[in-house]
Amino acid sequence: MTSPPADPLDVRGVRRAYDTVAEDYAAHLPDTRAEAPLDLAMLDAFAAVVTSGGDARVLDAGCGAGRMSRHLTERGCLVRGVDLSPGMVARARRDHPDLLFTVGSLTDLPFRDDQFTGVLLWYSTIHTPPAGQARVFAEAARVLRPGGYLLVGFQSGDGTRDVSAAYRRRFGLEIQLERHLYTADQVAARLAAAGLREMCRLVRRPRGSERDDQAFLLASARDATRPETA
């Protein structure tokens, strides 16, 4: 008798893993020191377009312990963070008491339609298998107002990597955690299917201890009040 296929929207294992590593993860990555200059350039370009209008509300979706929420706040964004892990959210609230953080899943965001001018998915889609990706991007598009912007960052490639051993080596913690690799073209297609239009992308080669290319896509939500140009 074969086991039923895993539910692509079952987030319990990912939640357990990040609750376990929350304290060590936050201490190891307190800010943006791990990002390459090109990564930060994409973040700053996102912040610039979001803050160019009169509404700078941003959802940091998969905010972890809040380091990117702080980075965007310092660039004029009005940031609200959401993360699957109560442990991560507790650390974010402790480290950034002036910001708002909520526990919630990327596949069922606890926010109303059209609430944000920007949505950041900074390496927060990587634990969702291919069958669940469409739901993640559909939810991001739902809470994004017309004319708003989305930035997604992820490891680029194909297949799945078991990252449990990395946490065991670095922190001495026993968890079960996988991350899934996607190409920039695959992510762009999913953004388009969710009604978002790619504006630009950056794919850079690995540096330091990275094993994979790193990719960043900036997209916009179509604004029905503005006609498309050829």
Short mmCIF file of N, CA and C in Angstrom, two decimals, residues 25-181:
data_model
loop_
_atom_site.label_atom_id
_atom_site.label_comp_id
_atom_site.label_asym_id
_atom_site.label_seq_id
_atom_site.Cartn_x
_atom_site.Cartn_y
_atom_site.Cartn_z
N TYR A 25 19.05 31.43 14.56
CA TYR A 25 18.95 32.05 13.24
C TYR A 25 19.00 33.57 13.37
N ALA A 26 18.22 34.11 14.29
CA ALA A 26 18.17 35.56 14.47
C ALA A 26 19.51 36.12 14.94
N ALA A 27 20.19 35.39 15.80
CA ALA A 27 21.49 35.85 16.27
C ALA A 27 22.54 35.79 15.16
N HIS A 28 22.43 34.79 14.28
CA HIS A 28 23.39 34.63 13.20
C HIS A 28 23.15 35.62 12.07
N LEU A 29 21.88 35.98 11.84
CA LEU A 29 21.52 36.91 10.77
C LEU A 29 20.70 38.07 11.36
N PRO A 30 21.35 38.99 12.06
CA PRO A 30 20.61 40.09 12.69
C PRO A 30 20.24 41.21 11.75
N ASP A 31 20.90 41.25 10.57
CA ASP A 31 20.70 42.37 9.65
C ASP A 31 21.01 41.89 8.23
N THR A 32 21.42 42.80 7.35
CA THR A 32 21.63 42.44 5.95
C THR A 32 23.09 42.15 5.62
N ARG A 33 23.91 41.84 6.62
CA ARG A 33 25.34 41.62 6.34
C ARG A 33 25.58 40.41 5.45
N ALA A 34 24.64 39.47 5.39
CA ALA A 34 24.83 38.28 4.56
C ALA A 34 24.52 38.54 3.09
N GLU A 35 23.86 39.65 2.78
CA GLU A 35 23.47 39.94 1.40
C GLU A 35 24.62 40.55 0.61
N ALA A 36 24.67 40.19 -0.66
CA ALA A 36 25.64 40.81 -1.57
C ALA A 36 25.15 42.21 -1.95
N PRO A 37 26.06 43.09 -2.38
CA PRO A 37 25.63 44.42 -2.82
C PRO A 37 24.55 44.39 -3.89
N LEU A 38 24.63 43.44 -4.82
CA LEU A 38 23.60 43.34 -5.85
C LEU A 38 22.24 42.99 -5.25
N ASP A 39 22.23 42.13 -4.24
CA ASP A 39 20.98 41.78 -3.56
C ASP A 39 20.35 43.03 -2.95
N LEU A 40 21.17 43.79 -2.26
CA LEU A 40 20.68 45.01 -1.61
C LEU A 40 20.23 46.04 -2.63
N ALA A 41 20.86 46.06 -3.79
CA ALA A 41 20.44 46.99 -4.83
C ALA A 41 19.02 46.68 -5.28
N MET A 42 18.68 45.40 -5.40
CA MET A 42 17.32 45.03 -5.77
C MET A 42 16.33 45.41 -4.67
N LEU A 43 16.71 45.19 -3.42
CA LEU A 43 15.86 45.60 -2.30
C LEU A 43 15.63 47.11 -2.30
N ASP A 44 16.69 47.86 -2.54
CA ASP A 44 16.57 49.31 -2.52
C ASP A 44 15.77 49.83 -3.72
N ALA A 45 15.87 49.14 -4.86
CA ALA A 45 15.05 49.51 -6.01
C ALA A 45 13.57 49.27 -5.71
N PHE A 46 13.29 48.17 -5.03
CA PHE A 46 11.92 47.87 -4.60
C PHE A 46 11.41 48.96 -3.66
N ALA A 47 12.21 49.31 -2.66
CA ALA A 47 11.80 50.35 -1.72
C ALA A 47 11.57 51.68 -2.42
N ALA A 48 12.38 51.96 -3.41
CA ALA A 48 12.27 53.24 -4.12
C ALA A 48 10.96 53.34 -4.89
N VAL A 49 10.56 52.27 -5.59
CA VAL A 49 9.31 52.35 -6.35
C VAL A 49 8.10 52.35 -5.42
N VAL A 50 8.20 51.61 -4.31
CA VAL A 50 7.08 51.58 -3.37
C VAL A 50 6.86 52.95 -2.74
N THR A 51 7.94 53.62 -2.39
CA THR A 51 7.82 54.91 -1.70
C THR A 51 7.67 56.09 -2.65
N SER A 52 7.64 55.84 -3.95
CA SER A 52 7.55 56.93 -4.91
C SER A 52 6.15 57.54 -4.97
N GLY A 53 5.14 56.82 -4.46
CA GLY A 53 3.79 57.36 -4.42
C GLY A 53 3.42 57.80 -3.02
N GLY A 54 2.15 57.91 -2.77
CA GLY A 54 1.72 58.39 -1.46
C GLY A 54 1.43 57.30 -0.46
N ASP A 55 1.55 56.06 -0.86
CA ASP A 55 1.21 54.93 0.01
C ASP A 55 2.38 53.97 0.02
N ALA A 56 3.08 53.86 1.13
CA ALA A 56 4.30 53.04 1.20
C ALA A 56 4.12 51.81 2.06
N ARG A 57 2.89 51.29 2.15
CA ARG A 57 2.65 50.10 2.97
C ARG A 57 3.23 48.86 2.29
N VAL A 58 4.04 48.11 3.05
CA VAL A 58 4.72 46.93 2.52
C VAL A 58 4.45 45.75 3.46
N LEU A 59 4.19 44.60 2.86
CA LEU A 59 4.10 43.35 3.61
C LEU A 59 5.40 42.58 3.41
N ASP A 60 6.11 42.34 4.49
CA ASP A 60 7.29 41.47 4.48
C ASP A 60 6.77 40.07 4.76
N ALA A 61 6.51 39.32 3.70
CA ALA A 61 5.84 38.02 3.80
C ALA A 61 6.87 36.91 3.94
N GLY A 62 6.90 36.31 5.13
CA GLY A 62 7.96 35.39 5.49
C GLY A 62 9.09 36.18 6.11
N CYS A 63 8.74 37.02 7.07
CA CYS A 63 9.68 38.03 7.61
C CYS A 63 10.73 37.47 8.52
N GLY A 64 10.57 36.22 8.98
CA GLY A 64 11.54 35.69 9.92
C GLY A 64 11.62 36.55 11.17
N ALA A 65 12.83 36.87 11.58
CA ALA A 65 13.04 37.68 12.78
C ALA A 65 13.04 39.17 12.51
N GLY A 66 12.68 39.58 11.29
CA GLY A 66 12.42 40.99 11.03
C GLY A 66 13.56 41.80 10.46
N ARG A 67 14.64 41.16 10.04
CA ARG A 67 15.79 41.95 9.59
C ARG A 67 15.48 42.73 8.31
N MET A 68 14.72 42.15 7.38
CA MET A 68 14.38 42.88 6.16
C MET A 68 13.28 43.91 6.41
N SER A 69 12.43 43.63 7.38
CA SER A 69 11.44 44.64 7.77
C SER A 69 12.14 45.91 8.25
N ARG A 70 13.20 45.74 9.03
CA ARG A 70 13.96 46.90 9.49
C ARG A 70 14.64 47.60 8.34
N HIS A 71 15.24 46.85 7.43
CA HIS A 71 15.94 47.45 6.29
C HIS A 71 14.98 48.30 5.46
N LEU A 72 13.79 47.79 5.19
CA LEU A 72 12.82 48.55 4.39
C LEU A 72 12.25 49.74 5.16
N THR A 73 12.07 49.58 6.45
CA THR A 73 11.59 50.70 7.27
C THR A 73 12.57 51.86 7.22
N GLU A 74 13.84 51.55 7.27
CA GLU A 74 14.87 52.59 7.22
C GLU A 74 14.90 53.30 5.87
N ARG A 75 14.23 52.73 4.87
CA ARG A 75 14.16 53.33 3.54
C ARG A 75 12.78 53.91 3.24
N GLY A 76 12.02 54.15 4.30
CA GLY A 76 10.78 54.88 4.16
C GLY A 76 9.53 54.06 3.98
N CYS A 77 9.64 52.74 4.00
CA CYS A 77 8.47 51.89 3.86
C CYS A 77 7.75 51.74 5.20
N LEU A 78 6.44 51.57 5.14
CA LEU A 78 5.62 51.29 6.32
C LEU A 78 5.37 49.79 6.33
N VAL A 79 6.16 49.07 7.11
CA VAL A 79 6.25 47.62 6.96
C VAL A 79 5.42 46.88 8.00
N ARG A 80 4.73 45.87 7.52
CA ARG A 80 4.05 44.90 8.37
C ARG A 80 4.65 43.53 8.06
N GLY A 81 5.08 42.78 9.07
CA GLY A 81 5.69 41.48 8.85
C GLY A 81 4.74 40.35 9.19
N VAL A 82 4.86 39.27 8.45
CA VAL A 82 4.09 38.05 8.74
C VAL A 82 5.00 36.86 8.55
N ASP A 83 4.92 35.90 9.45
CA ASP A 83 5.73 34.70 9.34
C ASP A 83 4.98 33.50 9.89
N LEU A 84 5.27 32.36 9.32
CA LEU A 84 4.65 31.10 9.72
C LEU A 84 5.02 30.69 11.14
N SER A 85 6.23 31.04 11.56
CA SER A 85 6.79 30.54 12.81
C SER A 85 6.51 31.47 13.98
N PRO A 86 5.75 31.02 14.99
CA PRO A 86 5.57 31.85 16.19
C PRO A 86 6.89 32.20 16.87
N GLY A 87 7.86 31.27 16.80
CA GLY A 87 9.16 31.55 17.40
C GLY A 87 9.87 32.69 16.71
N MET A 88 9.81 32.72 15.39
CA MET A 88 10.42 33.81 14.64
C MET A 88 9.70 35.12 14.91
N VAL A 89 8.39 35.10 14.95
CA VAL A 89 7.63 36.32 15.20
C VAL A 89 7.92 36.86 16.59
N ALA A 90 8.05 35.97 17.57
CA ALA A 90 8.38 36.42 18.92
C ALA A 90 9.73 37.13 18.94
N ARG A 91 10.70 36.60 18.21
CA ARG A 91 12.02 37.23 18.16
C ARG A 91 11.94 38.57 17.41
N ALA A 92 11.15 38.61 16.33
CA ALA A 92 10.99 39.87 15.60
C ALA A 92 10.39 40.95 16.48
N ARG A 93 9.37 40.58 17.25
CA ARG A 93 8.74 41.56 18.14
C ARG A 93 9.70 42.03 19.21
N ARG A 94 10.55 41.15 19.68
CA ARG A 94 11.51 41.53 20.71
C ARG A 94 12.60 42.44 20.16
N ASP A 95 13.10 42.13 18.94
CA ASP A 95 14.20 42.89 18.37
C ASP A 95 13.75 44.20 17.71
N HIS A 96 12.48 44.24 17.28
CA HIS A 96 11.97 45.42 16.57
C HIS A 96 10.60 45.80 17.16
N PRO A 97 10.58 46.28 18.38
CA PRO A 97 9.30 46.51 19.07
C PRO A 97 8.45 47.62 18.47
N ASP A 98 9.05 48.43 17.61
CA ASP A 98 8.30 49.51 16.97
C ASP A 98 7.57 49.07 15.71
N LEU A 99 7.80 47.82 15.27
CA LEU A 99 7.17 47.30 14.06
C LEU A 99 6.10 46.27 14.41
N LEU A 100 5.22 46.01 13.46
CA LEU A 100 4.12 45.07 13.68
C LEU A 100 4.41 43.74 12.99
N PHE A 101 4.26 42.66 13.73
CA PHE A 101 4.49 41.32 13.19
C PHE A 101 3.32 40.41 13.56
N THR A 102 2.94 39.55 12.62
CA THR A 102 1.79 38.67 12.78
C THR A 102 2.18 37.25 12.39
N VAL A 103 1.63 36.27 13.08
CA VAL A 103 1.81 34.88 12.69
C VAL A 103 0.80 34.54 11.60
N GLY A 104 1.28 33.98 10.50
CA GLY A 104 0.38 33.61 9.42
C GLY A 104 1.13 32.90 8.31
N SER A 105 0.38 32.21 7.46
CA SER A 105 0.95 31.43 6.38
C SER A 105 0.91 32.19 5.06
N LEU A 106 1.92 31.99 4.22
CA LEU A 106 1.93 32.61 2.90
C LEU A 106 0.80 32.10 2.02
N THR A 107 0.29 30.92 2.33
CA THR A 107 -0.80 30.36 1.52
C THR A 107 -2.17 30.81 1.99
N ASP A 108 -2.23 31.55 3.08
CA ASP A 108 -3.51 32.05 3.61
C ASP A 108 -3.22 33.30 4.43
N LEU A 109 -2.83 34.37 3.74
CA LEU A 109 -2.40 35.59 4.42
C LEU A 109 -3.55 36.23 5.19
N PRO A 110 -3.31 36.64 6.43
CA PRO A 110 -4.38 37.21 7.27
C PRO A 110 -4.58 38.70 7.03
N PHE A 111 -4.72 39.09 5.76
CA PHE A 111 -4.89 40.49 5.40
C PHE A 111 -5.94 40.60 4.30
N ARG A 112 -6.55 41.76 4.22
CA ARG A 112 -7.61 41.96 3.24
C ARG A 112 -7.03 42.19 1.84
N ASP A 113 -7.88 42.12 0.85
CA ASP A 113 -7.47 42.37 -0.53
C ASP A 113 -6.95 43.80 -0.69
N ASP A 114 -5.99 43.98 -1.60
CA ASP A 114 -5.51 45.31 -2.01
C ASP A 114 -5.00 46.15 -0.84
N GLN A 115 -4.38 45.53 0.15
CA GLN A 115 -3.99 46.26 1.36
C GLN A 115 -2.61 46.90 1.26
N PHE A 116 -1.73 46.37 0.41
CA PHE A 116 -0.34 46.80 0.42
C PHE A 116 0.10 47.32 -0.94
N THR A 117 1.01 48.29 -0.90
CA THR A 117 1.63 48.79 -2.12
C THR A 117 2.80 47.91 -2.53
N GLY A 118 3.39 47.23 -1.59
CA GLY A 118 4.51 46.34 -1.89
C GLY A 118 4.41 45.05 -1.10
N VAL A 119 4.84 43.95 -1.71
CA VAL A 119 4.96 42.67 -1.03
C VAL A 119 6.38 42.15 -1.27
N LEU A 120 7.08 41.83 -0.19
CA LEU A 120 8.42 41.26 -0.27
C LEU A 120 8.35 39.78 0.08
N LEU A 121 8.88 38.96 -0.81
CA LEU A 121 9.03 37.52 -0.58
C LEU A 121 10.52 37.20 -0.64
N TRP A 122 11.22 37.49 0.44
CA TRP A 122 12.68 37.38 0.47
C TRP A 122 13.08 36.00 0.95
N TYR A 123 13.32 35.08 0.02
CA TYR A 123 13.68 33.69 0.32
C TYR A 123 12.62 33.00 1.16
N SER A 124 11.38 33.43 1.03
CA SER A 124 10.30 32.84 1.82
C SER A 124 9.43 31.88 1.03
N THR A 125 9.68 31.74 -0.29
CA THR A 125 8.94 30.76 -1.09
C THR A 125 9.71 29.47 -1.26
N ILE A 126 10.91 29.39 -0.73
CA ILE A 126 11.82 28.29 -1.06
C ILE A 126 11.44 26.97 -0.39
N HIS A 127 10.62 27.00 0.64
CA HIS A 127 10.22 25.77 1.30
C HIS A 127 8.86 25.26 0.82
N THR A 128 8.27 25.95 -0.13
CA THR A 128 7.00 25.52 -0.71
C THR A 128 7.27 24.70 -1.96
N PRO A 129 6.80 23.45 -2.02
CA PRO A 129 7.05 22.62 -3.20
C PRO A 129 6.33 23.16 -4.43
N PRO A 130 6.70 22.67 -5.61
CA PRO A 130 6.12 23.21 -6.85
C PRO A 130 4.59 23.25 -6.86
N ALA A 131 3.96 22.23 -6.32
CA ALA A 131 2.49 22.19 -6.37
C ALA A 131 1.83 23.26 -5.51
N GLY A 132 2.57 23.88 -4.60
CA GLY A 132 2.00 24.91 -3.75
C GLY A 132 2.39 26.32 -4.15
N GLN A 133 3.26 26.46 -5.16
CA GLN A 133 3.77 27.78 -5.52
C GLN A 133 2.68 28.71 -6.04
N ALA A 134 1.77 28.18 -6.84
CA ALA A 134 0.72 29.04 -7.41
C ALA A 134 -0.10 29.70 -6.32
N ARG A 135 -0.38 28.96 -5.25
CA ARG A 135 -1.18 29.51 -4.15
C ARG A 135 -0.42 30.64 -3.45
N VAL A 136 0.86 30.50 -3.26
CA VAL A 136 1.65 31.54 -2.60
C VAL A 136 1.60 32.84 -3.40
N PHE A 137 1.83 32.75 -4.71
CA PHE A 137 1.85 33.96 -5.52
C PHE A 137 0.44 34.54 -5.70
N ALA A 138 -0.57 33.68 -5.71
CA ALA A 138 -1.94 34.19 -5.79
C ALA A 138 -2.30 34.98 -4.54
N GLU A 139 -1.87 34.51 -3.38
CA GLU A 139 -2.13 35.23 -2.14
C GLU A 139 -1.38 36.56 -2.10
N ALA A 140 -0.13 36.55 -2.55
CA ALA A 140 0.63 37.80 -2.60
C ALA A 140 -0.05 38.80 -3.52
N ALA A 141 -0.53 38.33 -4.67
CA ALA A 141 -1.21 39.23 -5.61
C ALA A 141 -2.53 39.74 -5.03
N ARG A 142 -3.19 38.90 -4.26
CA ARG A 142 -4.49 39.30 -3.68
C ARG A 142 -4.35 40.49 -2.74
N VAL A 143 -3.32 40.49 -1.91
CA VAL A 143 -3.18 41.57 -0.92
C VAL A 143 -2.47 42.79 -1.49
N LEU A 144 -1.99 42.68 -2.73
CA LEU A 144 -1.29 43.78 -3.38
C LEU A 144 -2.28 44.65 -4.14
N ARG A 145 -2.22 45.94 -3.93
CA ARG A 145 -3.16 46.84 -4.60
C ARG A 145 -2.79 47.00 -6.07
N PRO A 146 -3.73 47.36 -6.93
CA PRO A 146 -3.41 47.62 -8.33
C PRO A 146 -2.31 48.67 -8.46
N GLY A 147 -1.34 48.37 -9.30
CA GLY A 147 -0.22 49.28 -9.45
C GLY A 147 0.88 49.09 -8.44
N GLY A 148 0.70 48.12 -7.51
CA GLY A 148 1.72 47.86 -6.50
C GLY A 148 2.85 46.99 -7.04
N TYR A 149 3.79 46.66 -6.15
CA TYR A 149 5.02 45.99 -6.57
C TYR A 149 5.31 44.79 -5.68
N LEU A 150 5.92 43.77 -6.29
CA LEU A 150 6.35 42.58 -5.56
C LEU A 150 7.79 42.29 -5.90
N LEU A 151 8.58 41.95 -4.88
CA LEU A 151 9.95 41.51 -5.08
C LEU A 151 10.11 40.14 -4.46
N VAL A 152 10.62 39.19 -5.24
CA VAL A 152 10.85 37.84 -4.74
C VAL A 152 12.33 37.50 -4.93
N GLY A 153 12.95 36.95 -3.87
CA GLY A 153 14.33 36.49 -3.92
C GLY A 153 14.37 35.00 -3.59
N PHE A 154 15.26 34.27 -4.27
CA PHE A 154 15.28 32.81 -4.09
C PHE A 154 16.57 32.24 -4.68
N GLN A 155 16.90 31.00 -4.28
CA GLN A 155 17.99 30.28 -4.91
C GLN A 155 17.49 29.73 -6.24
N SER A 156 18.29 29.92 -7.29
CA SER A 156 17.86 29.56 -8.63
C SER A 156 18.47 28.23 -9.06
N GLY A 157 17.63 27.41 -9.68
CA GLY A 157 18.11 26.11 -10.17
C GLY A 157 16.97 25.12 -10.28
N ASP A 158 17.30 23.85 -10.18
CA ASP A 158 16.31 22.79 -10.28
C ASP A 158 16.52 21.79 -9.16
N GLY A 159 15.43 21.17 -8.72
CA GLY A 159 15.52 20.10 -7.73
C GLY A 159 15.27 20.58 -6.32
N THR A 160 15.61 19.71 -5.38
CA THR A 160 15.36 19.95 -3.96
C THR A 160 16.63 19.67 -3.17
N ARG A 161 16.90 20.49 -2.17
CA ARG A 161 18.05 20.27 -1.31
C ARG A 161 17.58 20.08 0.13
N ASP A 162 18.16 19.09 0.79
CA ASP A 162 17.93 18.88 2.22
C ASP A 162 18.91 19.76 2.98
N VAL A 163 18.39 20.74 3.72
CA VAL A 163 19.26 21.68 4.43
C VAL A 163 19.37 21.36 5.92
N SER A 164 18.85 20.20 6.31
CA SER A 164 18.90 19.83 7.73
C SER A 164 20.33 19.74 8.24
N ALA A 165 21.22 19.15 7.44
CA ALA A 165 22.61 18.97 7.88
C ALA A 165 23.30 20.31 8.12
N ALA A 166 22.96 21.33 7.33
CA ALA A 166 23.58 22.64 7.51
C ALA A 166 23.24 23.22 8.87
N TYR A 167 22.02 23.06 9.31
CA TYR A 167 21.63 23.55 10.62
C TYR A 167 22.29 22.71 11.73
N ARG A 168 22.49 21.43 11.47
CA ARG A 168 23.15 20.58 12.46
C ARG A 168 24.60 21.01 12.63
N ARG A 169 25.27 21.29 11.51
CA ARG A 169 26.68 21.69 11.58
C ARG A 169 26.84 23.07 12.22
N ARG A 170 25.98 23.99 11.84
CA ARG A 170 26.17 25.38 12.27
C ARG A 170 25.69 25.61 13.69
N PHE A 171 24.54 25.01 14.05
CA PHE A 171 23.93 25.33 15.34
C PHE A 171 23.79 24.12 16.26
N GLY A 172 24.08 22.92 15.76
CA GLY A 172 23.90 21.72 16.57
C GLY A 172 22.44 21.38 16.80
N LEU A 173 21.58 21.77 15.87
CA LEU A 173 20.13 21.56 16.01
C LEU A 173 19.65 20.47 15.06
N GLU A 174 18.75 19.64 15.54
CA GLU A 174 18.19 18.56 14.73
C GLU A 174 16.82 18.98 14.21
N ILE A 175 16.74 19.23 12.92
CA ILE A 175 15.48 19.59 12.28
C ILE A 175 15.35 18.82 10.97
N GLN A 176 14.16 18.86 10.39
CA GLN A 176 13.93 18.34 9.05
C GLN A 176 13.44 19.50 8.18
N LEU A 177 14.23 19.86 7.16
CA LEU A 177 13.87 21.02 6.34
C LEU A 177 14.47 20.87 4.95
N GLU A 178 13.64 21.07 3.95
CA GLU A 178 14.07 21.07 2.56
C GLU A 178 13.81 22.43 1.93
N ARG A 179 14.62 22.75 0.93
CA ARG A 179 14.31 23.92 0.11
C ARG A 179 14.27 23.49 -1.35
N HIS A 180 13.40 24.17 -2.08
CA HIS A 180 13.16 23.83 -3.48
C HIS A 180 13.76 24.91 -4.37
N LEU A 181 14.38 24.47 -5.45
CA LEU A 181 15.02 25.38 -6.39
C LEU A 181 14.11 25.63 -7.59
#
